[in-house]
CSV table of C-alpha atoms in Angstrom, one decimal:
chain,number,residue,atom,x,y,z
C,1,MET,CA,10.9,-19.0,-20.7
C,2,GLU,CA,9.8,-15.9,-18.8
C,3,GLU,CA,7.4,-16.3,-15.9
C,4,LEU,CA,3.9,-14.8,-16.5
C,5,LEU,CA,2.8,-12.2,-14.0
C,6,ASN,CA,-0.6,-12.2,-12.4
C,7,CYS,CA,-2.4,-9.4,-10.4
C,8,TRP,CA,-1.8,-9.6,-6.7
C,9,ASN,CA,-5.5,-8.8,-6.0
C,10,CYS,CA,-7.6,-10.7,-8.6
C,11,GLY,CA,-5.1,-13.1,-10.2
C,12,GLU,CA,-5.7,-12.0,-13.8
C,13,SER,CA,-2.8,-12.2,-16.2
C,14,LEU,CA,-0.7,-9.1,-16.7
C,15,ALA,CA,0.8,-10.2,-20.0
C,16,ASP,CA,-0.2,-6.9,-21.6
C,17,VAL,CA,1.5,-4.7,-18.9
C,18,PRO,CA,4.9,-3.4,-20.2
C,19,LEU,CA,8.0,-4.2,-18.1
C,20,PRO,CA,9.4,-2.7,-16.0
C,21,ILE,CA,6.1,-2.1,-14.3
C,22,SER,CA,5.5,1.7,-13.9
C,23,ARG,CA,4.4,3.2,-10.6
C,24,HIS,CA,1.2,4.3,-12.4
C,25,ALA,CA,0.3,0.8,-13.8
C,26,HIS,CA,-3.0,-0.6,-12.8
C,27,CYS,CA,-4.6,-4.0,-13.4
C,28,ALA,CA,-7.0,-3.9,-16.3
C,29,SER,CA,-9.5,-6.2,-14.5
C,30,CYS,CA,-9.7,-4.9,-10.9
C,31,PHE,CA,-7.9,-1.5,-11.3
C,32,GLU,CA,-5.6,-2.1,-8.4
C,33,VAL,CA,-2.1,-0.6,-8.5
C,34,LEU,CA,0.7,-3.0,-9.6
C,35,HIS,CA,3.9,-1.2,-8.3
C,36,CYS,CA,3.2,-2.0,-4.7
C,37,CYS,CA,4.5,-4.2,-1.9
C,38,ARG,CA,1.8,-6.8,-2.4
C,39,MET,CA,3.0,-7.4,-6.0
C,40,CYS,CA,6.7,-7.6,-5.0
C,41,LEU,CA,8.8,-10.8,-4.8
C,42,HIS,CA,10.2,-9.5,-1.5
C,43,TYR,CA,6.7,-9.2,0.1
C,44,GLU,CA,6.4,-11.6,3.1
C,45,PRO,CA,3.1,-11.3,4.9
C,46,ASN,CA,4.2,-13.6,7.7
C,47,LYS,CA,7.2,-11.4,8.6
C,48,SER,CA,7.5,-8.0,10.1
C,49,PRO,CA,7.9,-5.4,8.4
C,50,TYR,CA,6.6,-7.6,5.5
C,51,CYS,CA,9.7,-7.2,3.3
C,52,ASP,CA,12.6,-9.6,3.2
C,53,ASP,CA,14.9,-7.0,1.6
C,54,ASP,CA,16.8,-5.2,4.5
C,55,ARG,CA,17.6,-2.2,2.4
C,56,THR,CA,14.0,-1.0,2.0
C,57,ASP,CA,12.0,1.4,4.0
C,58,PRO,CA,8.5,-0.2,3.6
C,59,PRO,CA,5.4,2.0,3.4
C,60,ASN,CA,2.6,1.6,5.8
C,61,MET,CA,0.0,0.7,3.2
C,62,LYS,CA,1.2,-2.3,1.2
C,63,GLU,CA,-1.6,-1.9,-1.4
C,64,ASN,CA,-0.6,1.6,-2.4
C,65,ALA,CA,1.8,2.5,-5.2
C,66,ASN,CA,5.3,3.3,-4.0
C,67,PHE,CA,8.7,4.4,-5.2
C,68,CYS,CA,10.7,1.4,-3.9
C,69,GLU,CA,13.9,0.9,-5.9
C,70,TYR,CA,14.1,-2.7,-5.0
C,71,PHE,CA,10.7,-3.6,-6.4
C,72,ASN,CA,10.8,-6.9,-8.2
C,73,PRO,CA,7.4,-8.1,-9.5
C,74,ALA,CA,6.2,-11.5,-8.3
C,75,GLY,CA,4.6,-13.8,-10.8
C,76,LYS,CA,1.9,-15.3,-8.6
C,77,LEU,CA,-1.1,-14.5,-6.6
C,78,ASN,CA,-0.2,-14.8,-2.9
C,79,GLY,CA,-2.7,-17.5,-1.8
C,80,ASN,CA,-1.5,-17.1,1.8
C,81,ASP,CA,-3.2,-13.7,1.9
C,82,LEU,CA,-6.5,-14.9,0.7
C,83,LYS,CA,-7.0,-18.2,2.7
C,84,PRO,CA,-6.6,-18.6,6.4
C,85,SER,CA,-4.3,-21.5,7.3
C,86,ALA,CA,-5.9,-24.7,8.5
C,87,ALA,CA,-4.5,-24.2,12.0
C,88,THR,CA,-6.0,-20.7,12.2
C,89,LYS,CA,-9.4,-21.9,10.9
C,90,SER,CA,-9.4,-24.7,13.4
C,91,ALA,CA,-8.6,-22.3,16.3
C,92,LEU,CA,-11.4,-20.0,15.3
C,93,ASP,CA,-13.8,-23.0,15.0
C,94,ASP,CA,-12.8,-24.1,18.5
C,95,LEU,CA,-13.2,-20.6,19.9
C,96,PHE,CA,-16.7,-20.2,18.5
C,97,ASP,CA,-17.7,-23.9,18.9
C,98,ARG,CA,-18.5,-24.2,15.2
C,99,GLY,CA,-17.4,-27.8,15.2
C,100,SER,CA,-19.8,-29.0,18.0
C,101,LYS,CA,-23.4,-29.7,17.4
C,102,SER,CA,-24.4,-29.7,21.1
C,103,ALA,CA,-26.9,-26.8,20.6
C,104,THR,CA,-30.2,-27.9,19.0
C,105,THR,CA,-31.6,-25.7,16.2
C,106,ASP,CA,-35.2,-25.0,15.4
C,107,GLU,CA,-35.7,-24.6,11.6
C,108,ALA,CA,-38.9,-22.7,12.2
C,109,GLU,CA,-37.0,-19.9,13.8
C,110,GLY,CA,-34.6,-19.5,10.9
C,111,GLY,CA,-32.0,-22.0,12.2
C,112,ARG,CA,-31.2,-20.2,15.4
C,113,SER,CA,-30.0,-22.3,18.3
C,114,LYS,CA,-32.0,-22.5,21.6
C,115,GLU,CA,-29.1,-20.6,23.2
C,116,ASP,CA,-29.3,-17.8,20.7
C,117,PRO,CA,-28.1,-14.4,22.1
C,118,VAL,CA,-31.0,-12.6,20.4
C,119,ASP,CA,-33.5,-14.9,22.2
C,120,ARG,CA,-31.7,-14.5,25.5
C,121,PHE,CA,-31.8,-10.7,25.1
C,122,LYS,CA,-35.5,-10.7,24.4
C,123,GLY,CA,-36.0,-12.9,27.4
C,124,LEU,CA,-34.6,-10.2,29.6
C,125,PHE,CA,-37.7,-8.1,29.0
C,126,ASP,CA,-40.3,-10.8,29.5
C,127,ASP,CA,-42.5,-10.1,32.6
């Protein structure tokens, strides 16, 4: 059984797109080009230069249509591109102290903390 293709951008089924995918083919749902690095089986966003095929000369814009002779359409939406990893999210939460509840909030002021930068800025001009 042949694997069904989905758009790299929106995840919609590409069952109506004739194979091989033309350089001019677009997704019927989101209108993104399909013959691009992001749609290719060789696309590896965690590697540099993002392509695991050594014979290619990858373009700078991975979302643009290209003339790659080694293009092989992938049959899945690349979830790694859409969702940050748990480690990355945790590191960002730690960096911006999103996990701690040490700052008290005042609901009357729109949920801003007492240490709010806007309030601190306005406090600079109080006489």
